[in-house]
mmCIF file of C-alpha atoms and ligand atoms in Angstrom:
data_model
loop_
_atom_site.group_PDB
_atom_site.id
_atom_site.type_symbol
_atom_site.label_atom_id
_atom_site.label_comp_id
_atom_site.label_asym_id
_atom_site.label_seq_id
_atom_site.Cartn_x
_atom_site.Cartn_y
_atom_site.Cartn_z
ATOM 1 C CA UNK A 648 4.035 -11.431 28.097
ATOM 2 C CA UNK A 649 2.949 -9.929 24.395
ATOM 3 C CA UNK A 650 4.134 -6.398 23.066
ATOM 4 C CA UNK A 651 1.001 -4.209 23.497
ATOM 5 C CA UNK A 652 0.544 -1.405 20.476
ATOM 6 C CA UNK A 653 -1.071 1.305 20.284
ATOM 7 C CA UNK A 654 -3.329 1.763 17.505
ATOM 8 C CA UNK A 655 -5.414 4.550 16.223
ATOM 9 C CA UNK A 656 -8.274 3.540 14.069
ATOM 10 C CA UNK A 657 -10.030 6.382 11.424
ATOM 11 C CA UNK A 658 -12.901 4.571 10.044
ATOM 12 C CA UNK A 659 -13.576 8.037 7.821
ATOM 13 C CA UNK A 660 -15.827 7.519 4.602
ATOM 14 C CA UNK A 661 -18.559 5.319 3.029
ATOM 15 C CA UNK A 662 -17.648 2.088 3.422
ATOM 16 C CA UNK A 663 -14.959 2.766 5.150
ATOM 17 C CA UNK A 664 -16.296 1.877 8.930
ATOM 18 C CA UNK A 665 -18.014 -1.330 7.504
ATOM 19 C CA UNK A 666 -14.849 -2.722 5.997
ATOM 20 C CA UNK A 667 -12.687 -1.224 9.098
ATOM 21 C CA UNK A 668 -14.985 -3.179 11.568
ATOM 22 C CA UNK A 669 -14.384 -6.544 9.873
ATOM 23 C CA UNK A 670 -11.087 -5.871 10.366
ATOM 24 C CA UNK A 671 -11.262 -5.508 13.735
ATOM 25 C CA UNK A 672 -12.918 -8.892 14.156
ATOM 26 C CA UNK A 673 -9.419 -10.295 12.603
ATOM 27 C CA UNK A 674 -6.981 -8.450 14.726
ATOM 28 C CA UNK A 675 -9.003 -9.308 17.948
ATOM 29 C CA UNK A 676 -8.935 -12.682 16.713
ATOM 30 C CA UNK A 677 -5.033 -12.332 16.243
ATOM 31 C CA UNK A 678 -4.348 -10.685 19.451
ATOM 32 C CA UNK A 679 -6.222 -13.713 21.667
ATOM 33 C CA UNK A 680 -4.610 -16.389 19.873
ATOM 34 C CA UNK A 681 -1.099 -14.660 19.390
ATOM 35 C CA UNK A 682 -0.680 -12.931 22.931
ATOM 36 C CA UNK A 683 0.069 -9.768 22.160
ATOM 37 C CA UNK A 684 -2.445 -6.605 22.811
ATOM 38 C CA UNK A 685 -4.186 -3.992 20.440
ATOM 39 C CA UNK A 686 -5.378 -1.147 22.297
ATOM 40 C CA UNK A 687 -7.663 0.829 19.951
ATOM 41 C CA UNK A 688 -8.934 4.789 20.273
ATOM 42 C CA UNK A 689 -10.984 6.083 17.656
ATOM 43 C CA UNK A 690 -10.874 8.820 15.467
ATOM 44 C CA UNK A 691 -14.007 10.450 13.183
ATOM 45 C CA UNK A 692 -11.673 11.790 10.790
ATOM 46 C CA UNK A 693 -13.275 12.397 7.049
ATOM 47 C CA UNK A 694 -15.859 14.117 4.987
ATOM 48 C CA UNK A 695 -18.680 14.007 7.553
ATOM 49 C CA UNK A 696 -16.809 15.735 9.641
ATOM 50 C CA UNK A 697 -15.658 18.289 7.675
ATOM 51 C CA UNK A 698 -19.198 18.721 6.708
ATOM 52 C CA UNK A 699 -20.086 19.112 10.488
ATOM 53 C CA UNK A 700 -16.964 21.478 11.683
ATOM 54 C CA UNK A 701 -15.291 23.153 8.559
ATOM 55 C CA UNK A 702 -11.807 21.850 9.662
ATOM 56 C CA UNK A 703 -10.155 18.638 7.672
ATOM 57 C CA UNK A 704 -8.334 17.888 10.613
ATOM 58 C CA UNK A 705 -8.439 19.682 14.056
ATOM 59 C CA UNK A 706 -5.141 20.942 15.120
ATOM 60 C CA UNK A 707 -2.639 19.060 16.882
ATOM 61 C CA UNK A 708 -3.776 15.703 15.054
ATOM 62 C CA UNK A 709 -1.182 14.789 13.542
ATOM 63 C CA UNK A 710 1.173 15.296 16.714
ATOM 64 C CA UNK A 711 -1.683 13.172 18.295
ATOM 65 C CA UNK A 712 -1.226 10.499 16.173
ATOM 66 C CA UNK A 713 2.968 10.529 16.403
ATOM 67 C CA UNK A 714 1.530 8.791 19.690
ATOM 68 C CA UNK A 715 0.396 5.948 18.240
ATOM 69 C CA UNK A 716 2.427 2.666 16.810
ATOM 70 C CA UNK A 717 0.214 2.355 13.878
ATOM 71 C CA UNK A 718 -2.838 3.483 12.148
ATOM 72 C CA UNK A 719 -5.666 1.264 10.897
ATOM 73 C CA UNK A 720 -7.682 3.696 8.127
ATOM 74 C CA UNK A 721 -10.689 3.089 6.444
ATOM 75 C CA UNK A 722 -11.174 5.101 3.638
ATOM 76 C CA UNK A 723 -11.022 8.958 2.813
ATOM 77 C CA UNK A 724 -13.938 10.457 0.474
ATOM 78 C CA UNK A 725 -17.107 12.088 0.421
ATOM 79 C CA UNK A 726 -19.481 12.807 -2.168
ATOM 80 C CA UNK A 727 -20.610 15.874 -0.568
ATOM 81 C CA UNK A 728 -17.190 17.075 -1.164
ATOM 82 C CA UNK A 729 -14.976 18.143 -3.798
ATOM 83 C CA UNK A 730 -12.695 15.578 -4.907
ATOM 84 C CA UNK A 731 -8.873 17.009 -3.632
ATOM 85 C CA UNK A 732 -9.914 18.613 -0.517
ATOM 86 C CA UNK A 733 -10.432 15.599 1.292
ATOM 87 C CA UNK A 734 -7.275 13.518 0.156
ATOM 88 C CA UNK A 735 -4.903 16.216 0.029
ATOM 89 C CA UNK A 736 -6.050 17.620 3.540
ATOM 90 C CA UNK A 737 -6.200 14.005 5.472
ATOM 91 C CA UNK A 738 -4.235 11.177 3.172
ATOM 92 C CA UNK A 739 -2.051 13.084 1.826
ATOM 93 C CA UNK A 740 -1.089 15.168 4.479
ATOM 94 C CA UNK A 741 -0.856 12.232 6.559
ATOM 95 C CA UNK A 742 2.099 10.284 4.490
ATOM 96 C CA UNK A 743 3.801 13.964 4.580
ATOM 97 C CA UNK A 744 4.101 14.909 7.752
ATOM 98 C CA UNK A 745 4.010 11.495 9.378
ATOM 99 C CA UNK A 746 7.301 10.872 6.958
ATOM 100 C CA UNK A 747 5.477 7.911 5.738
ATOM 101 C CA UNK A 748 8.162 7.390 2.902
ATOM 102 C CA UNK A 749 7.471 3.728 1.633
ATOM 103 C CA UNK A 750 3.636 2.906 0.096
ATOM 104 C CA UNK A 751 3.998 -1.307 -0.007
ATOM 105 C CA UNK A 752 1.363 -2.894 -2.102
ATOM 106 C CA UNK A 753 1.706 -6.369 -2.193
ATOM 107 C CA UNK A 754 0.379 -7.842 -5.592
ATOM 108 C CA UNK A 755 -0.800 -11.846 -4.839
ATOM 109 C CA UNK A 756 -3.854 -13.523 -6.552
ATOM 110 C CA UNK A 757 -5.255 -15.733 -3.627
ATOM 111 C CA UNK A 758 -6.773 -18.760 -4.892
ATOM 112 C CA UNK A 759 -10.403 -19.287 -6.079
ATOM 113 C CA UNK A 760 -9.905 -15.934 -7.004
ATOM 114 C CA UNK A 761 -10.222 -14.570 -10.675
ATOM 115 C CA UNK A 762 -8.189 -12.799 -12.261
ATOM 116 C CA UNK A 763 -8.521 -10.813 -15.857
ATOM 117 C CA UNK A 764 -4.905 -12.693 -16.909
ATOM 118 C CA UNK A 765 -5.323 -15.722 -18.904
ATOM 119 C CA UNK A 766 -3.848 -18.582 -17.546
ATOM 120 C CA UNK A 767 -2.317 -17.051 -14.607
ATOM 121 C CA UNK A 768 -2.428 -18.220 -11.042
ATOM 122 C CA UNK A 769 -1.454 -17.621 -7.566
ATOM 123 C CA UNK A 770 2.413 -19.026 -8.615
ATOM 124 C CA UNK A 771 2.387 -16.681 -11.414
ATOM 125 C CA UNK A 772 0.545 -13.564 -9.459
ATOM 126 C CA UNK A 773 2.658 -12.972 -6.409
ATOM 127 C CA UNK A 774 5.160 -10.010 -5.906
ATOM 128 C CA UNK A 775 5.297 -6.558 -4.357
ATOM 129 C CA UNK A 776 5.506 -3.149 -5.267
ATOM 130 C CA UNK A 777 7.576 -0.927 -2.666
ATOM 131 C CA UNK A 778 6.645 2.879 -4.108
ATOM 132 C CA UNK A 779 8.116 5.756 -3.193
ATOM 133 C CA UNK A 780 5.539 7.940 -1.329
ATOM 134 C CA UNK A 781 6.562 11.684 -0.368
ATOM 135 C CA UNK A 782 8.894 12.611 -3.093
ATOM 136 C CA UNK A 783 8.644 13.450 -6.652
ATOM 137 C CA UNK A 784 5.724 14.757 -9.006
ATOM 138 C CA UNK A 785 3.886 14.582 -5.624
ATOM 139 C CA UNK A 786 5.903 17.272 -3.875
ATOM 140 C CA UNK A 787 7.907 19.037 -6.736
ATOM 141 C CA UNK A 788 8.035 22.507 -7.352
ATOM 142 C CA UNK A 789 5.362 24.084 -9.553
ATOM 143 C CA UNK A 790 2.826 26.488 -10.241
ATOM 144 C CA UNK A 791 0.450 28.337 -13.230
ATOM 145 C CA UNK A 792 1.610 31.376 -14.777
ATOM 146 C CA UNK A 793 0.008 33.735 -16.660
ATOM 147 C CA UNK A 794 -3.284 31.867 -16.267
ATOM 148 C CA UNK A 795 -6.641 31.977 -17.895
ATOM 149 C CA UNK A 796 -3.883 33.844 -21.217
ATOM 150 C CA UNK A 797 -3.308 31.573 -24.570
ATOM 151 C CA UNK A 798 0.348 31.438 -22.622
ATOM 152 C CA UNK A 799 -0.417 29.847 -19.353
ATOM 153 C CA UNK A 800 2.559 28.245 -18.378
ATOM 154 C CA UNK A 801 2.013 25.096 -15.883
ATOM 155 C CA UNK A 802 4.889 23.335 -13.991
ATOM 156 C CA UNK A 803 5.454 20.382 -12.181
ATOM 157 C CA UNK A 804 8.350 19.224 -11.198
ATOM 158 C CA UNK A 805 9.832 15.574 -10.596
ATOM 159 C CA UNK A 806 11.928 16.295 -7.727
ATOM 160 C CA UNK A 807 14.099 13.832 -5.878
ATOM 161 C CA UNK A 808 16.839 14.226 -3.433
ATOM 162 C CA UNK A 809 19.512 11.331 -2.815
ATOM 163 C CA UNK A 810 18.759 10.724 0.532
ATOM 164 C CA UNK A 811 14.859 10.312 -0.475
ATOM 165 C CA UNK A 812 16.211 7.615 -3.056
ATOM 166 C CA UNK A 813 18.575 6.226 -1.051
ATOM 167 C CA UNK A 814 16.187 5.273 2.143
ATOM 168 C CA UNK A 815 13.418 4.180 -0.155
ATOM 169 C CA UNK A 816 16.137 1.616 -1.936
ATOM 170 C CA UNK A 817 17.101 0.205 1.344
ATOM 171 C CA UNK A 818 13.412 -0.248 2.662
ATOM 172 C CA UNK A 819 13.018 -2.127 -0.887
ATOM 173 C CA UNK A 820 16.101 -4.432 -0.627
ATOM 174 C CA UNK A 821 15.723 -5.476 2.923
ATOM 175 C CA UNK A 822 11.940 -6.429 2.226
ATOM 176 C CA UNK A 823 13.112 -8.177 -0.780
ATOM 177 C CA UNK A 824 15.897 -10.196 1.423
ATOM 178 C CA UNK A 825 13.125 -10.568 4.457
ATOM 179 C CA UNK A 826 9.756 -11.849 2.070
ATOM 180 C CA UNK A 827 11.079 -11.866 -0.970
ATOM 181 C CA UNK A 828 10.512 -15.514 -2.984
ATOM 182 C CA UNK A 829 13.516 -17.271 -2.065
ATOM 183 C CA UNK A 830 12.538 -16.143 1.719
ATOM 184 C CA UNK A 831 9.688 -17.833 1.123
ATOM 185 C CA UNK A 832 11.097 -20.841 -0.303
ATOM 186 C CA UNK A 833 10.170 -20.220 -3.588
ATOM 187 C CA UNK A 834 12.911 -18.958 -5.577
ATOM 188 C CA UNK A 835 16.573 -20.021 -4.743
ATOM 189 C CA UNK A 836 17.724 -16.049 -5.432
ATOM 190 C CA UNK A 837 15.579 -13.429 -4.159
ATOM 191 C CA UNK A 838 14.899 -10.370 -6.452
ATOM 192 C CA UNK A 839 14.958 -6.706 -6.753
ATOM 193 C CA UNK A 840 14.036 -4.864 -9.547
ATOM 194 C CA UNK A 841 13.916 -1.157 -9.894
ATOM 195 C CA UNK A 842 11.152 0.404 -12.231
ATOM 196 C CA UNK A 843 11.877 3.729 -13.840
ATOM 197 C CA UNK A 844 12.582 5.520 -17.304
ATOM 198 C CA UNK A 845 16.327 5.976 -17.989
ATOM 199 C CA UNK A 846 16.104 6.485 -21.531
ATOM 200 C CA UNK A 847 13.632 9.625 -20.810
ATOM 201 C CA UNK A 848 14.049 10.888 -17.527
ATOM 202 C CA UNK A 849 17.918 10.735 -17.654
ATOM 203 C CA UNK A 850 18.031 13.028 -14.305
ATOM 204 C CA UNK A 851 16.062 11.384 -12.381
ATOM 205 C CA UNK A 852 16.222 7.580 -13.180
ATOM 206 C CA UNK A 853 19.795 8.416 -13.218
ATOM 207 C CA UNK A 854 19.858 8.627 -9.442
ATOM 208 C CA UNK A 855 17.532 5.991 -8.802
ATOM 209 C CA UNK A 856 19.782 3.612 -10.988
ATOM 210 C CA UNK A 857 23.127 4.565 -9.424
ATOM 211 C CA UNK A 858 21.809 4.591 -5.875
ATOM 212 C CA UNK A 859 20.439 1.101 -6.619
ATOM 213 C CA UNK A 860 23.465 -0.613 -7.924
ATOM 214 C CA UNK A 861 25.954 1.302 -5.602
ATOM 215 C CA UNK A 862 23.692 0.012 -2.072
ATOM 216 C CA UNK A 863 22.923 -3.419 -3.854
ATOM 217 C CA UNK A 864 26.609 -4.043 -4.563
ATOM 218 C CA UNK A 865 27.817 -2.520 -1.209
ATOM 219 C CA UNK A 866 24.926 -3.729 1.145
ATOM 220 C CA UNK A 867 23.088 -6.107 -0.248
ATOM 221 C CA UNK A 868 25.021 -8.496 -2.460
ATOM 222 C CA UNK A 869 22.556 -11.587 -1.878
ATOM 223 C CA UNK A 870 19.912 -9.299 -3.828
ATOM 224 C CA UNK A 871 19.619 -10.143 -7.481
ATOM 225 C CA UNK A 872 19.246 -6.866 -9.012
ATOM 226 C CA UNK A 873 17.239 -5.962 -12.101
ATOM 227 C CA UNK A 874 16.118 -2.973 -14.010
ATOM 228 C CA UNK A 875 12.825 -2.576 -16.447
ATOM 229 C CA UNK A 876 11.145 0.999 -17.927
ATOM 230 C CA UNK A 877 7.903 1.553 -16.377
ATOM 231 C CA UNK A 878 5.782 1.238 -20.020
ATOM 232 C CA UNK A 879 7.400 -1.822 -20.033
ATOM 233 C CA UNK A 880 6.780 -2.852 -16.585
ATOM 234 C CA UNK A 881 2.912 -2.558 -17.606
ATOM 235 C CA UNK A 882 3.240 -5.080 -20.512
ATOM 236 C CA UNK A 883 4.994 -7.666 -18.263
ATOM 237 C CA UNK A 884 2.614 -7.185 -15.370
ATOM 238 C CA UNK A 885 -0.249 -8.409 -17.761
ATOM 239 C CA UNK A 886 2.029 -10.631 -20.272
ATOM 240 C CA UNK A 887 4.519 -12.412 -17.575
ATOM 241 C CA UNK A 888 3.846 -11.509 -13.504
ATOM 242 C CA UNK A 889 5.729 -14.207 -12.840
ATOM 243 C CA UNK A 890 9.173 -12.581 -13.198
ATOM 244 C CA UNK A 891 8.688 -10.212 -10.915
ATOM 245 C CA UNK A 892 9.356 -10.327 -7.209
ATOM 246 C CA UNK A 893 10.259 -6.968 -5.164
ATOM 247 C CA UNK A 894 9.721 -3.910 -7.658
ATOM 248 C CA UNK A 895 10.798 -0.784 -6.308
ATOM 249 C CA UNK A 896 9.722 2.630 -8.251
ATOM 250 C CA UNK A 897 9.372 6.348 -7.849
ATOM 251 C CA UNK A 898 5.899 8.186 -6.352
ATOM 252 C CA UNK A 899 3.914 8.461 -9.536
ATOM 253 C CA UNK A 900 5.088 5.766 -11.587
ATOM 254 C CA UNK A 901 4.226 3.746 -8.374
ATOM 255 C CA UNK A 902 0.846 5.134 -7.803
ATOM 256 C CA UNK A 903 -0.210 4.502 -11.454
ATOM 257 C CA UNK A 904 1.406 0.481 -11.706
ATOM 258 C CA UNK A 905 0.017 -0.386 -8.679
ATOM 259 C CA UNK A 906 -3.644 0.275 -9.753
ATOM 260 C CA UNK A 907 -3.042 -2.352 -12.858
ATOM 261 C CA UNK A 908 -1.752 -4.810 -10.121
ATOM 262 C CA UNK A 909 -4.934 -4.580 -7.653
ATOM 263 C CA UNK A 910 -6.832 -5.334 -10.811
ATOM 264 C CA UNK A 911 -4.975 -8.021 -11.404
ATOM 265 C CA UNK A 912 -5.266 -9.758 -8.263
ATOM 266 C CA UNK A 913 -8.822 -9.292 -8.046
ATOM 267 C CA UNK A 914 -9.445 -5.969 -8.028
ATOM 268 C CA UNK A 915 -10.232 -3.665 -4.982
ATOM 269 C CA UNK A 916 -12.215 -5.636 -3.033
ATOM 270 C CA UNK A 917 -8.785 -7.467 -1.837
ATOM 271 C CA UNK A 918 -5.703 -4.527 -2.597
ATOM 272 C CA UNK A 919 -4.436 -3.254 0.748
ATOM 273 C CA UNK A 920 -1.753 -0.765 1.385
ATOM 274 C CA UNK A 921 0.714 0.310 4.033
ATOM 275 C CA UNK A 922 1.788 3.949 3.943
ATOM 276 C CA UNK A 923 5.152 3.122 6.347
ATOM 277 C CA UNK A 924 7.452 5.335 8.072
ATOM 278 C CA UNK A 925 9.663 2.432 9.182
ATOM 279 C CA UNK A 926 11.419 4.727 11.931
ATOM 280 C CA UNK A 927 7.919 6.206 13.161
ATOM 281 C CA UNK A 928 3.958 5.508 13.113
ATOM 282 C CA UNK A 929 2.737 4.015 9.467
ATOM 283 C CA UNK A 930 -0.987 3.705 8.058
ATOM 284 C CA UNK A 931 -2.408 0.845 6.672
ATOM 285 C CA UNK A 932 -5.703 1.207 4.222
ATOM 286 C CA UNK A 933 -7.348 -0.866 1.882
ATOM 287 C CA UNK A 934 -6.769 1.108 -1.556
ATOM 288 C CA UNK A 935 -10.137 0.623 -2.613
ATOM 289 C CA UNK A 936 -11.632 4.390 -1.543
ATOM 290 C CA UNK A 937 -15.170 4.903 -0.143
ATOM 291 C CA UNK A 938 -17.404 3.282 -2.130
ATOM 292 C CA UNK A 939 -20.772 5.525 -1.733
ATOM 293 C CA UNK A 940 -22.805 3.816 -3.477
ATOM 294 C CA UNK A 941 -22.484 0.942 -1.459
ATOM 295 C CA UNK A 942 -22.393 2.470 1.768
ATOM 296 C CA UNK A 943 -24.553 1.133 4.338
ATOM 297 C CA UNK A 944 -25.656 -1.829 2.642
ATOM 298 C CA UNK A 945 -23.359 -4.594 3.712
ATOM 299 C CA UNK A 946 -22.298 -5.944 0.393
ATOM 300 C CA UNK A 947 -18.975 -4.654 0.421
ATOM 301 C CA UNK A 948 -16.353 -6.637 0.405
ATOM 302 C CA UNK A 949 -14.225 -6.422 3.237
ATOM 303 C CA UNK A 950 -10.864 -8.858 2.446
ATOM 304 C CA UNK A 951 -8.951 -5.243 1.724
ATOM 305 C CA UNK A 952 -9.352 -4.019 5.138
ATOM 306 C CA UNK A 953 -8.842 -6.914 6.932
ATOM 307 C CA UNK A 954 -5.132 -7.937 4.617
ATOM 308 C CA UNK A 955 -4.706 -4.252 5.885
ATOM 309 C CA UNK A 956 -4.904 -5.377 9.265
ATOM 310 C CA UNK A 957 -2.642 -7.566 8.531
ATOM 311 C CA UNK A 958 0.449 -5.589 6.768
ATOM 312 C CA UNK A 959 -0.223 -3.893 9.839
ATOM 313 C CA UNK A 960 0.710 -6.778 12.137
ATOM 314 C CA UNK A 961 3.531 -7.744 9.469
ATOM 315 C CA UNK A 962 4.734 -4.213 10.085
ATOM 316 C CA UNK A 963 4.735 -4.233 13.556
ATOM 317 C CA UNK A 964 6.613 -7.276 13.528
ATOM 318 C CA UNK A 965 3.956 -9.846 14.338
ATOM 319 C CA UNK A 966 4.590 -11.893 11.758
ATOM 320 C CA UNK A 967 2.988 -15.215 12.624
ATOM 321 C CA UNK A 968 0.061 -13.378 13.197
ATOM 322 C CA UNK A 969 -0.428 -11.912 9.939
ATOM 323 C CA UNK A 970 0.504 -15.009 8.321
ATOM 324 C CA UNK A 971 -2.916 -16.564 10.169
ATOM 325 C CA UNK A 972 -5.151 -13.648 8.966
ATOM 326 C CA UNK A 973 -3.675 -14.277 5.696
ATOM 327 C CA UNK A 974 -4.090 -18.038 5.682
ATOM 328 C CA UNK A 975 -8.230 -16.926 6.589
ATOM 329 C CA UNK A 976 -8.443 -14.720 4.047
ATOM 330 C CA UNK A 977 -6.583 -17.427 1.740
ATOM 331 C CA UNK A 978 -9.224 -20.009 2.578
ATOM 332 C CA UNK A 979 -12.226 -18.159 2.805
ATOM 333 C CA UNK A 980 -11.463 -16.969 -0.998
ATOM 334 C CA UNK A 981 -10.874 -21.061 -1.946
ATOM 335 C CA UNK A 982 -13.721 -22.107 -0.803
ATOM 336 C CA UNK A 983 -16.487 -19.641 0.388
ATOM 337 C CA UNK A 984 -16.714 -16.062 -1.280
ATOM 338 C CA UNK A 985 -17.963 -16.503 -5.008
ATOM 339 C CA UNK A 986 -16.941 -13.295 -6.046
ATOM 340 C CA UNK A 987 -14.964 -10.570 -4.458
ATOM 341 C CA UNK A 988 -17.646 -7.662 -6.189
ATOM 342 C CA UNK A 989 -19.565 -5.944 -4.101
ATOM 343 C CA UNK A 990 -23.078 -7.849 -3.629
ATOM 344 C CA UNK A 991 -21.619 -10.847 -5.218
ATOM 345 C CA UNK A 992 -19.750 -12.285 -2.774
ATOM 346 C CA UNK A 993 -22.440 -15.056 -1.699
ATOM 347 C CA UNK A 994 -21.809 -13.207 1.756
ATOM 348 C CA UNK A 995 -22.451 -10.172 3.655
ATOM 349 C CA UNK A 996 -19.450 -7.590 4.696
ATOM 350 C CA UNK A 997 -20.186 -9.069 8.328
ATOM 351 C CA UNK A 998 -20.383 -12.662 7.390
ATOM 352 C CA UNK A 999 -17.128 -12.429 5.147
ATOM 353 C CA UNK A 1000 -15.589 -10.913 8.353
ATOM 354 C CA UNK A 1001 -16.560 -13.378 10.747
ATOM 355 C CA UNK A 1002 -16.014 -16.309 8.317
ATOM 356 C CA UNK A 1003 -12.368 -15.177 8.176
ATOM 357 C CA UNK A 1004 -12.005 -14.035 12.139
ATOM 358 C CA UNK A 1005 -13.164 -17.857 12.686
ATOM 359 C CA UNK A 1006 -10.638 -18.986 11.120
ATOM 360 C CA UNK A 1007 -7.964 -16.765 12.425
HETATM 361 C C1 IPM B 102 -3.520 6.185 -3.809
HETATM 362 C C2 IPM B 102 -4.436 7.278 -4.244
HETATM 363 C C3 IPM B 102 -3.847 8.606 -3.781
HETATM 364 C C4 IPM B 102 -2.509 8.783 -4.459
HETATM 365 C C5 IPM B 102 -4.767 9.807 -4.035
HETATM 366 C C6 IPM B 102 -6.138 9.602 -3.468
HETATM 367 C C7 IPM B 102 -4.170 11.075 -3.525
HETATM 368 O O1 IPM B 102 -4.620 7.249 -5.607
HETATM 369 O O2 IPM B 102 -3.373 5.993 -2.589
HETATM 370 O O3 IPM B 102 -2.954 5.494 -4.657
HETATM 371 O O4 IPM B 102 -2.420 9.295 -5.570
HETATM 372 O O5 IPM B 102 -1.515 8.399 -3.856
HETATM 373 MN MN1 MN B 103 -3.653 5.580 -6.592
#
């Protein structure tokens, strides 16, 4: 007999349901052939209803959703309201309290699809960014003085404690030693690199880099380690994606790199993101956002939600299954989807999702 998981699904914003319901096709598809069981409950989450209700999120959800083994979210945003409220009040709040430490954004260019990098490739375009997400900039100390005055003073503090460093760093090198490129039989070493500014931010790089080397050489001595400065991380992500495998980096640096990388894979019709708590209940959204403007219309593309779906799976330790949704979505980029734009796929959202569910 399978596992059976419990999985809370917010659909939320704009595209977000569309994209979210492909997904489900995949995952349904996963759980038949696999043996294992999804049992869904819904959640109307979002802008609407906000709109409706005045509350962001009614109380006790977030203790509701410690119930849960993992989320499946759609997307958070609403034109009808201002930009902050929404994805400080749900997404963000969500990662905090939920202790969802680790954002993992895989960065692979599946093939047929194209990418801004000259001669590049899926061999070139394949490695992982494991970002820090509920430290630093993101939660530092801060505030305005003296505002609205020719003096306003504005802080914000980079803030990070050992034991925030510390778990992220472990999270980073046992991904890298579990799906890293010599664990999949690509590499004959496989690699960790740590992204930060030492030669700025000689505070806090200067944790990061100890706590890296001193766990490495204690706990992970298989782990080729390696170091690069975030500006320069940027050049080699465009110049020479090839050397990287597993980057680990801090909340901000990790929030802006990643952003580059979903571009260069194909932008954000395929980038999908797990906010993990590895100890508790993690989320798992495409990064794409809500798309208004194609909301409704079933043009959008839904690859994001459904590799999503399948982090998920990877997450929850259903490995071969995610494999096979990522296989689909491999094969229905060779050879079906023309574009991964919105409208210019060749495809509707619900054909894209049932051409890959088929093939799950
Ligand atoms: C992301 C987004 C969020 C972030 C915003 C919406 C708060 O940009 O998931 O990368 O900054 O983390
Ligand atoms: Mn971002």
């Amino acid at each position: 007999m399978g596992k059976t998981y419990k999985i809370a699904v917010i659909p939320g914003d704009g595209t977000g349901p569309e994209v979210v319901a492909e997904g489900l096709k995949s995952l349904d598809a996963a759980q038949a052939k696999f043996g294992f069981t999804l049992e869904m409950t819904d959640f109307d989450f979002g802008g609407e209803r906000y709109l409706r209700t005045g509350e962001i999120l009614p109380a006790g959800a977030v203790d509701g959703l410690r119930r849960f083994d993992a989320i499946y979210l759609g997307a958070i945003g609403h034109p009808g309201v201002k930009p902050g409220i929404l994805e400080k009040g749900i997404l963000l709040r969500l990662r905090f309290e939920l202790d969802q430490y680790i954002n993992l954004r895989p960065v692979r260019l599946f093939p047929g699809v194209e990418t801004p990098l000259k001669n590049k490739g899926p061999e070139q375009i394949n490695y992982a960014v494991v970002r820090e997400n509920t430290g630093g900039i993101y939660t530092g100390t801060g505030g305005i003085s003296m505002k609205g005055t020719p003096h306003e003073v504005a802080v914000q503090s980079m803030v990070y404690n050992r034991h925030q460093v510390e778990r992220c760093l472990r999270y980073a090198f046992e991904y890298a030693r579990k799906f890293g490129k010599k664990a999949q039989g690509k590499a004959d070493v496989n690699t960790l690199a740590l992204v930060g500014k030492t030669n700025v931010l000689t505070y806090v790089f200067d944790l990061w880099e100890r706590a890296f080397h001193e766990i490495g050489e204690k706990d992970y001595p298989d782990v080729k380690r390696e170091y690069y400065h975030v500006d320069a991380t940027c050049m080699y992500m465009v110049k020479s994606p090839e050397w990287f495998d597993v980057l680990v980096t801090s909340n901000m640096f990790g929030d802006i790199i990643t952003d580059l990388g979903a571009e260069t894979q194909g932008g954000m019709g395929i980038a999908a993101g797990g906010n993990i708590n590895p100890e508790g209940v993690s989320m798992f959204e495409p990064i794409g956002g809500s798309a208004p403007k194609y909301t409704g219309k079933n043009i959008i593309n839904p690859l994001a939600a459904i590799c999503a779906g399948a982090m998920m799976l990877e997450t929850l330790g259903e490995i071969e299954a995610a494999r096979a949704i990522e296989n689909a979505v491999r094969d229905v980029t060779a050879t079906k989807v023309k574009s991964l734009s919105a409208g210019k796929m060749g495809y509707s959202t619900s054909q894209v999702g049932d051409m890959v569910a088929q093939r799950v």
